[in-house]
Structures are given as structure tokens and as C-alpha cells.
Amino acid sequence: MSWGTELWDQFDNLEKHTQWGIEYVDKYTKFVKERSEIEISYAKQIRNLSKKYQPKKNSKEEEESKYTFCRAFLTSLNELNDYAGQHEVIAENLTSQIITDLTRYLQELKAERKSHFHDGRKAQQQLESSWKQLESCKKKFERDCKEADRAQQHFERMDADINVTKADVEKARQQAQVRHQMAADSKNDYHSYLQKFNQEQHEHYYTVIPNIFQNLQDMEEKRIERLGVCMKTFAEVDRQVLPIVGKCLDGMTSAAEGIEPKTDSNQVVESYKSGFEPPGDVEFEDYGQAMKRTVSENSLSNSRESKEKPAGKSKSKLWPFIKNKNKGSVPEDFSHLPPEQRRKKLQGKIDELKKDIQKEMDQRDALTKMKDVYVKNPQMGDPASVDPRLAEIAMNIEKLQSEEQKFENWLAEVEERMPSKSETHRKSVIYETQNSTVSNNCAQDRESPDGSYTEEQSAETQVKAVANRTSCAPESDDEFDELETIGTCKALYTFEGQNEGTISVTEGELLYVIEEDKGDGWTRVRRNEEEEGYVPTSYIEVLLETNAKDS
């Protein structure tokens, strides 16, 4: 069906319809533009979300990287960032492939429509002008005919009147003939203009208007086809990024499947293992044997009376791997850490130093080659200009190697002090043979290591923990003022005994054991006849004697 033949008389309606079609193209262009803005905004929000939950650049990042679930989350964040990038690609493709193209086409469409309707209006104006000329000729012919009739009637009246002269009659006859001639000329003009108008009208409605309307129809069909192509492109833009989006989602899935709970739980052991041995069994206290009575509270307080300090003003750690918040900077040799953690820190520091040394050596090798080139080709540079840098690198290497040796010595000391499995087994056998029966007399009143070894204990609490060791023993008398030795021990670490009832020891010092650990983490030792007190059991290596002698 053709607009030119079917809609020859619907010029105004076609004008409204084509204008609505242009407005629809503009409407769809705005829709795609808003979709593009949404994609950009969404991609920005996704990127900000990914950035917000990225691990911060601090020491905690290193800790998080040890666990598989943290690494999986980091991978998911990175994949999410790439996912956001695909939405930016969608926005860019919508802009370049649809919005820009439709905006340009919309201007062309408006210009083409304007041109077609301009031609249509011009043809209508020409037809209307011909119609007006035809009407003018028609009216003139009608007027001349009426004038000729009136002149003929006047002549007939004059000819019938006997009172009118012959000259007047002749004059009226001549006037009537002129009028009839004018009417005949007007008739001929009207007839010619009528034929001309009919020809123009036929050409207008069967040639000019159909051509113009056909052009409008072609324009409308191209507009609709263009919209269909843009809608297809709209879907294809999304489809193009689906493979990459799928890879991002596959990466998230793979990261989630790579989480290993068992590995992470083992990593907790690696991160927090102290290297200390658990305290041994509580010794059975046989009150039927008077030889191994614990000293009374009075004798303990009297022996340390001169070193007593106000309670609550001093804080000392009772458990070797509890951190003291009052400490200042971290020691260079990591002596504040438990043996196992200290060993790991020292090993990590040694690895870092080795990397730095290798880096300096690579720079030295590169500069040495450069110097050789300068020596062989002086025009390329002065060999002496490299010497200061080589000397600086040599000093750096020497300094780093010295640091490495220092940390290796500390590492060797730590590994030497850490108890072996055979020693642990030997101690457990001794404890089992001595503690075949459990005594509940004093064990209920003592504090366990879990309960008593809290971070930042006050001096009063620490003294109370030590005093609990003597609260169950009978009051001392003269014959039990001096306890017999039950073994020897070697101090594994230096301990500053600043509270009542404790004694200071230095690393490697040999002491006598006069009272075993009762389950509270403290062992009573003696240096000489005047100095004795309690030290943390984990700070010493105890060797009990079968036949103990007096100190």
C-alpha cells in the first residue's frame, strides 16, 4: 500500500504522524542515554565498594593474606572491580554505537522531513493559485455574459420604441455586439484556463503528491528500520560483555571453592604457637612425710620483706607469652615474643635481609659491567664515575650481611633453647611417677594457669598467686625453716622478679629447686642460703633428683 494513492488527501495527518515519529526517535535516544548514565553510576558504586573493602596497607594485610578465605575475598573484590569495568564498557558502547548515531540521524531526519513537506506545500500553493485564476476567469465570463444580455435587452427595447431615433438604435445595437464579443472572449479564456487547471490538478494528485508522499513513506520506513537496528544493538552491547562477566563470576566461584578450612585452622597454629610446653601434673602432697613441706606464709614474707613494694604500683607478666602493654618499642631481637613466634619473626627478617643483599649484589654486578664497558669504550663514559656508587653498594652489602649474621645468631640461640620432644617425654614420665595419687587439699584453692595468667596483672594479684602456694602448708617451725633441694634447674630466659615472693634470674643461671610447680605456673628455687623465691616454671628447665640432698 502506497501513501501517495491511499492517503492523497491526508496531508495534515501525515505531517502529524511523521512529527510523532521523530519525537519517538528522540524519546528512545533519551532512554538509551539514561541507561548509559545508570551503567556509569553503577560501575562507579561497584568500584567504590570494591575499594572500600580492599585490605589496608598495614601489617594486618600480611596477616590476612595467610588465610585462604581472606585471599578468596580479595580475589572476589578484584573480580568485582573487573565486573564494574564491563558495565563501563556497556556505557561506552551505548554512547558510541547508539546515542551518537541516533543524534546525528535525528538531525538528518528532521531536515529530510522538512524538505518533503516544503515540496508538498509548494505544490498545493501552485494548485491553489491555478484555482484562483480559474475562478477569476469564470467570474469574468459570467460578468461579461450578464453585460451582453443586458446590452441585448437594451437594444431590443430601443429598437421597439418608436420615439427613439435611428442613431440611438444603431448605437445600442453596436454596444450589444461589443458586449457579445467580450463575453465570447471571456468564454474562450475561461475554457483554456479550465483545461490548464484540470491538467495541473491531475498532475498534482496523480504525480506530484504521490511522489512526495512516497518519499515520506520511505523516510518513515527507514526511521522504523533504524530504530529496530538500534534496539538490536542495545541487546548486543550487553551480550558482548557476557563472556567476560562470566569469567569474573567464574573467578569468584573458583576463589570460593579454593577456601580450605583445615589449612586456615592450621595457619592459626602457625601464627600463634608459642613453643612453650604445657605445665606438668600437680605433685601429690603427702602430709605424712615431713621432709617436703612447703614453707609457711610467714617465712616467705620474711625472706622477701626487705624487697616488698606497694601493691598495685608494679606490673609483671606471669606468663612468658603474654604481651605487656606498658612496653615501649619492640626489641630488635623479638625477645618479647614466645620462642616459636620469635623464631618465625627472626627467620622472616633473615629472608628479607637476603633479598636486600641479592638486590644490592645485582646492582653491583650491573654497575661492574657498566664500568667494564666504560673502560673498553672511554667515549661512552668515565669509569671513575661509577666507583662512588660501587663503594656505597659494597658498604650496604657489608652492613646487610652483618645484620643477617646477627639475626642468624639470635635464631641459632632460639632453636638451641627450644625443648625437644625427647625432653618433654622424659619430664612427663617423671611427673607421672611422682603424682600417682591426686590430692584435693590445696589444688582447689590454687589458681590454674588459664585463670591466673592474665594480661597486665597487678602486683597484688601476683603476690596472691604466689601466696596460694603456701596457704595449704602447715605453719612453719624451727626444724622446717630450711627446705631441702629436690633437684636443679637452668634458667632458659632472664626473669626480673620485682614482686614479693619472686626472685630474679638471668639466662643460663643454675639454681636449686626446693619446691615444684603446684599447677599455678610457679616453681620455688634457691640461689644460696639467703636468696630464694618463685620463678615462672616456663622460664626454667627442671631436672628432679631421685635422692635429694640438703642445699
Coordinates of C-alpha atoms in Angstrom, one line a residue, residues 62-63 77 89 121 213 219 277 283 296 343 405 422 435 478:
E62 CA 50.1 -9.6 55.8
E63 CA 48.2 -11.5 58.5
L77 CA 36.9 -7.9 45.2
V89 CA 32.2 -0.8 28.6
R121 CA 3.1 22.8 0.4
F213 CA 4.1 11.0 0.0
M219 CA 11.6 8.1 5.2
E277 CA 55.4 -26.8 76.9
E283 CA 52.5 -33.1 92.6
S296 CA 54.9 -21.2 105.6
R343 CA 61.9 -18.0 65.6
Q405 CA 74.7 -12.7 60.8
S422 CA 62.5 -36.4 74.0
N435 CA 51.8 -38.0 91.0
D478 CA 62.2 -24.2 113.6

